[in-house]
Amino acid sequence: AQKITQTQPGMFVQEKEAVTLDCTYDTSDPSYGLFWYKQPSSGEMIFLIYQGSYDQQNATEGRYSLNFQKARKSANLVISASQLGDSAMYFCAMREVNTGGFKTIFGAGTRLFVKA
Amino acid sequence: DVKVTQSSRYLVKRTGEKVFLECVQDMDHENMFWYRQDPGLGLRLIYFSYDVKMKEKGDIPEGYSVSREKKERFSLILESASTNQTSMYLCASSFASGRGEQYFGPGTRLTVT
């Protein structure tokens, strides 16, 4: 079974609008971490934001926020006030602390296009 | 800033050749990883290393080997390249403690003809 599911292969958003990229995950490990990474066309993956399974509040980093719904096992990325430079591939990822050790599992990614 | 560098951005090799991909990080990270990235499949872990001379197989180790003789350097070896190993290869590193976020190199696009 897929552990990380990103159901949106591609998304379009108008510049300056907010966009939500979906991510659902599956794990039986009570201790896990969720990550979002951005991959511009240059190829280098960039870490954006982290949410721990025991964190009470949703993570935020500048224009990025993570909508963490633990019971639904979802960890959606919200980008506010989209910019042209946000056009990229976005990957959701999970690390299962007890059962997975250092391994991180990645989803298939969502390609975001920001329109001027 | 964390810096992860990879020896080549683009590489073209022939079937059967031995291929070396090198990765160097400058942040004293304990963990290093090799992934391959294919469209629609995300990143798949080939091997990782949590210490010098230590390695563990990832999800798709067949056809690959690795070497970590120094903490900062992690090499991926294709013993006999095949066309189905044409892919983007990404190296990453992370600390052994903390959140575990990974820092990536720019990637090597390998084409095997």
JSON list of C-alpha atoms in Angstrom, two decimals, chain B residues 8-105:
[
{"chain": "B", "resi": 8, "resn": "SER", "atom": "CA", "xyz": [28.22, 15.60, -12.54]},
{"chain": "B", "resi": 9, "resn": "ARG", "atom": "CA", "xyz": [24.95, 17.23, -13.60]},
{"chain": "B", "resi": 10, "resn": "TYR", "atom": "CA", "xyz": [24.69, 15.19, -16.79]},
{"chain": "B", "resi": 11, "resn": "LEU", "atom": "CA", "xyz": [26.29, 11.88, -17.66]},
{"chain": "B", "resi": 12, "resn": "VAL", "atom": "CA", "xyz": [25.99, 9.63, -20.71]},
{"chain": "B", "resi": 13, "resn": "LYS", "atom": "CA", "xyz": [27.31, 6.08, -20.45]},
{"chain": "B", "resi": 14, "resn": "ARG", "atom": "CA", "xyz": [27.13, 2.95, -22.52]},
{"chain": "B", "resi": 15, "resn": "THR", "atom": "CA", "xyz": [25.49, -0.30, -21.49]},
{"chain": "B", "resi": 16, "resn": "GLY", "atom": "CA", "xyz": [27.89, -2.43, -19.47]},
{"chain": "B", "resi": 17, "resn": "GLU", "atom": "CA", "xyz": [30.12, 0.43, -18.32]},
{"chain": "B", "resi": 18, "resn": "LYS", "atom": "CA", "xyz": [30.96, 0.90, -14.66]},
{"chain": "B", "resi": 19, "resn": "VAL", "atom": "CA", "xyz": [29.61, 4.23, -13.45]},
{"chain": "B", "resi": 20, "resn": "PHE", "atom": "CA", "xyz": [30.62, 6.22, -10.39]},
{"chain": "B", "resi": 21, "resn": "LEU", "atom": "CA", "xyz": [28.44, 8.98, -8.98]},
{"chain": "B", "resi": 22, "resn": "GLU", "atom": "CA", "xyz": [30.00, 10.99, -6.18]},
{"chain": "B", "resi": 23, "resn": "CYS", "atom": "CA", "xyz": [28.38, 13.10, -3.52]},
{"chain": "B", "resi": 24, "resn": "VAL", "atom": "CA", "xyz": [30.05, 15.41, -1.00]},
{"chain": "B", "resi": 25, "resn": "GLN", "atom": "CA", "xyz": [28.45, 17.30, 1.89]},
{"chain": "B", "resi": 26, "resn": "ASP", "atom": "CA", "xyz": [30.04, 19.96, 4.05]},
{"chain": "B", "resi": 27, "resn": "MET", "atom": "CA", "xyz": [27.77, 19.97, 7.10]},
{"chain": "B", "resi": 28, "resn": "ASP", "atom": "CA", "xyz": [29.20, 17.07, 9.06]},
{"chain": "B", "resi": 29, "resn": "HIS", "atom": "CA", "xyz": [25.97, 15.11, 8.58]},
{"chain": "B", "resi": 30, "resn": "GLU", "atom": "CA", "xyz": [26.01, 11.52, 9.78]},
{"chain": "B", "resi": 31, "resn": "ASN", "atom": "CA", "xyz": [23.44, 10.26, 7.29]},
{"chain": "B", "resi": 32, "resn": "MET", "atom": "CA", "xyz": [23.76, 10.20, 3.54]},
{"chain": "B", "resi": 33, "resn": "PHE", "atom": "CA", "xyz": [21.31, 8.87, 0.96]},
{"chain": "B", "resi": 34, "resn": "TRP", "atom": "CA", "xyz": [21.10, 7.99, -2.70]},
{"chain": "B", "resi": 35, "resn": "TYR", "atom": "CA", "xyz": [17.74, 8.18, -4.49]},
{"chain": "B", "resi": 36, "resn": "ARG", "atom": "CA", "xyz": [16.61, 7.78, -8.03]},
{"chain": "B", "resi": 37, "resn": "GLN", "atom": "CA", "xyz": [13.78, 9.92, -9.32]},
{"chain": "B", "resi": 38, "resn": "ASP", "atom": "CA", "xyz": [11.52, 8.82, -12.14]},
{"chain": "B", "resi": 39, "resn": "PRO", "atom": "CA", "xyz": [8.36, 10.60, -13.37]},
{"chain": "B", "resi": 40, "resn": "GLY", "atom": "CA", "xyz": [5.26, 9.52, -11.50]},
{"chain": "B", "resi": 41, "resn": "LEU", "atom": "CA", "xyz": [7.23, 7.47, -8.99]},
{"chain": "B", "resi": 42, "resn": "GLY", "atom": "CA", "xyz": [8.65, 10.18, -6.76]},
{"chain": "B", "resi": 43, "resn": "LEU", "atom": "CA", "xyz": [11.97, 9.45, -5.09]},
{"chain": "B", "resi": 44, "resn": "ARG", "atom": "CA", "xyz": [12.96, 5.89, -4.36]},
{"chain": "B", "resi": 45, "resn": "LEU", "atom": "CA", "xyz": [15.74, 5.09, -1.92]},
{"chain": "B", "resi": 46, "resn": "ILE", "atom": "CA", "xyz": [18.61, 3.05, -3.31]},
{"chain": "B", "resi": 47, "resn": "TYR", "atom": "CA", "xyz": [21.03, 2.97, -0.36]},
{"chain": "B", "resi": 48, "resn": "PHE", "atom": "CA", "xyz": [21.78, 5.01, 2.68]},
{"chain": "B", "resi": 49, "resn": "SER", "atom": "CA", "xyz": [24.64, 5.28, 5.12]},
{"chain": "B", "resi": 50, "resn": "TYR", "atom": "CA", "xyz": [24.50, 6.33, 8.76]},
{"chain": "B", "resi": 51, "resn": "ASP", "atom": "CA", "xyz": [28.23, 6.30, 9.41]},
{"chain": "B", "resi": 52, "resn": "VAL", "atom": "CA", "xyz": [31.56, 5.81, 7.70]},
{"chain": "B", "resi": 53, "resn": "LYS", "atom": "CA", "xyz": [31.78, 2.33, 6.15]},
{"chain": "B", "resi": 54, "resn": "MET", "atom": "CA", "xyz": [28.18, 1.62, 7.21]},
{"chain": "B", "resi": 55, "resn": "LYS", "atom": "CA", "xyz": [25.45, 1.15, 4.64]},
{"chain": "B", "resi": 56, "resn": "GLU", "atom": "CA", "xyz": [21.94, -0.18, 4.40]},
{"chain": "B", "resi": 57, "resn": "LYS", "atom": "CA", "xyz": [19.88, -1.19, 1.43]},
{"chain": "B", "resi": 58, "resn": "GLY", "atom": "CA", "xyz": [16.94, 0.92, 0.51]},
{"chain": "B", "resi": 59, "resn": "ASP", "atom": "CA", "xyz": [13.95, -0.07, -1.56]},
{"chain": "B", "resi": 60, "resn": "ILE", "atom": "CA", "xyz": [15.68, -0.62, -4.91]},
{"chain": "B", "resi": 61, "resn": "PRO", "atom": "CA", "xyz": [19.34, -1.66, -4.33]},
{"chain": "B", "resi": 62, "resn": "GLU", "atom": "CA", "xyz": [19.58, -4.17, -7.16]},
{"chain": "B", "resi": 63, "resn": "GLY", "atom": "CA", "xyz": [22.25, -3.24, -9.67]},
{"chain": "B", "resi": 64, "resn": "TYR", "atom": "CA", "xyz": [23.84, -0.66, -7.38]},
{"chain": "B", "resi": 65, "resn": "SER", "atom": "CA", "xyz": [26.51, -0.56, -4.69]},
{"chain": "B", "resi": 66, "resn": "VAL", "atom": "CA", "xyz": [27.82, 2.24, -2.50]},
{"chain": "B", "resi": 67, "resn": "SER", "atom": "CA", "xyz": [30.94, 3.29, -0.71]},
{"chain": "B", "resi": 68, "resn": "ARG", "atom": "CA", "xyz": [31.49, 5.61, 2.22]},
{"chain": "B", "resi": 69, "resn": "GLU", "atom": "CA", "xyz": [35.13, 5.85, 3.19]},
{"chain": "B", "resi": 70, "resn": "LYS", "atom": "CA", "xyz": [34.93, 9.37, 4.61]},
{"chain": "B", "resi": 71, "resn": "LYS", "atom": "CA", "xyz": [32.10, 11.04, 6.47]},
{"chain": "B", "resi": 72, "resn": "GLU", "atom": "CA", "xyz": [31.60, 13.77, 3.89]},
{"chain": "B", "resi": 73, "resn": "ARG", "atom": "CA", "xyz": [31.62, 11.55, 0.80]},
{"chain": "B", "resi": 74, "resn": "PHE", "atom": "CA", "xyz": [29.13, 8.93, -0.42]},
{"chain": "B", "resi": 75, "resn": "SER", "atom": "CA", "xyz": [29.57, 7.22, -3.75]},
{"chain": "B", "resi": 76, "resn": "LEU", "atom": "CA", "xyz": [27.03, 5.32, -5.82]},
{"chain": "B", "resi": 77, "resn": "ILE", "atom": "CA", "xyz": [28.38, 2.67, -8.18]},
{"chain": "B", "resi": 78, "resn": "LEU", "atom": "CA", "xyz": [26.62, 1.05, -11.08]},
{"chain": "B", "resi": 79, "resn": "GLU", "atom": "CA", "xyz": [28.71, -2.07, -11.65]},
{"chain": "B", "resi": 80, "resn": "SER", "atom": "CA", "xyz": [27.40, -2.68, -15.16]},
{"chain": "B", "resi": 81, "resn": "ALA", "atom": "CA", "xyz": [25.10, 0.06, -16.36]},
{"chain": "B", "resi": 82, "resn": "SER", "atom": "CA", "xyz": [21.89, -0.92, -18.07]},
{"chain": "B", "resi": 83, "resn": "THR", "atom": "CA", "xyz": [19.34, 1.15, -19.99]},
{"chain": "B", "resi": 84, "resn": "ASN", "atom": "CA", "xyz": [16.77, 0.77, -17.20]},
{"chain": "B", "resi": 85, "resn": "GLN", "atom": "CA", "xyz": [19.12, 2.69, -14.94]},
{"chain": "B", "resi": 86, "resn": "THR", "atom": "CA", "xyz": [18.62, 5.83, -17.03]},
{"chain": "B", "resi": 87, "resn": "SER", "atom": "CA", "xyz": [17.25, 8.23, -14.45]},
{"chain": "B", "resi": 88, "resn": "MET", "atom": "CA", "xyz": [17.83, 11.27, -12.25]},
{"chain": "B", "resi": 89, "resn": "TYR", "atom": "CA", "xyz": [20.00, 10.42, -9.24]},
{"chain": "B", "resi": 90, "resn": "LEU", "atom": "CA", "xyz": [19.76, 12.56, -6.14]},
{"chain": "B", "resi": 91, "resn": "CYS", "atom": "CA", "xyz": [22.09, 12.54, -3.17]},
{"chain": "B", "resi": 92, "resn": "ALA", "atom": "CA", "xyz": [20.99, 13.84, 0.23]},
{"chain": "B", "resi": 93, "resn": "SER", "atom": "CA", "xyz": [22.33, 14.17, 3.74]},
{"chain": "B", "resi": 94, "resn": "SER", "atom": "CA", "xyz": [20.92, 14.75, 7.21]},
{"chain": "B", "resi": 95, "resn": "PHE", "atom": "CA", "xyz": [21.80, 14.77, 10.87]},
{"chain": "B", "resi": 96, "resn": "ALA", "atom": "CA", "xyz": [21.20, 11.56, 12.79]},
{"chain": "B", "resi": 97, "resn": "SER", "atom": "CA", "xyz": [19.20, 13.40, 15.45]},
{"chain": "B", "resi": 98, "resn": "GLY", "atom": "CA", "xyz": [16.43, 15.97, 15.30]},
{"chain": "B", "resi": 99, "resn": "ARG", "atom": "CA", "xyz": [13.70, 16.24, 12.70]},
{"chain": "B", "resi": 100, "resn": "GLY", "atom": "CA", "xyz": [15.56, 14.41, 9.99]},
{"chain": "B", "resi": 101, "resn": "GLU", "atom": "CA", "xyz": [15.05, 16.86, 7.15]},
{"chain": "B", "resi": 102, "resn": "GLN", "atom": "CA", "xyz": [17.31, 16.08, 4.26]},
{"chain": "B", "resi": 103, "resn": "TYR", "atom": "CA", "xyz": [19.48, 18.40, 2.21]},
{"chain": "B", "resi": 104, "resn": "PHE", "atom": "CA", "xyz": [19.86, 17.51, -1.42]},
{"chain": "B", "resi": 105, "resn": "GLY", "atom": "CA", "xyz": [22.42, 17.93, -4.14]}
]
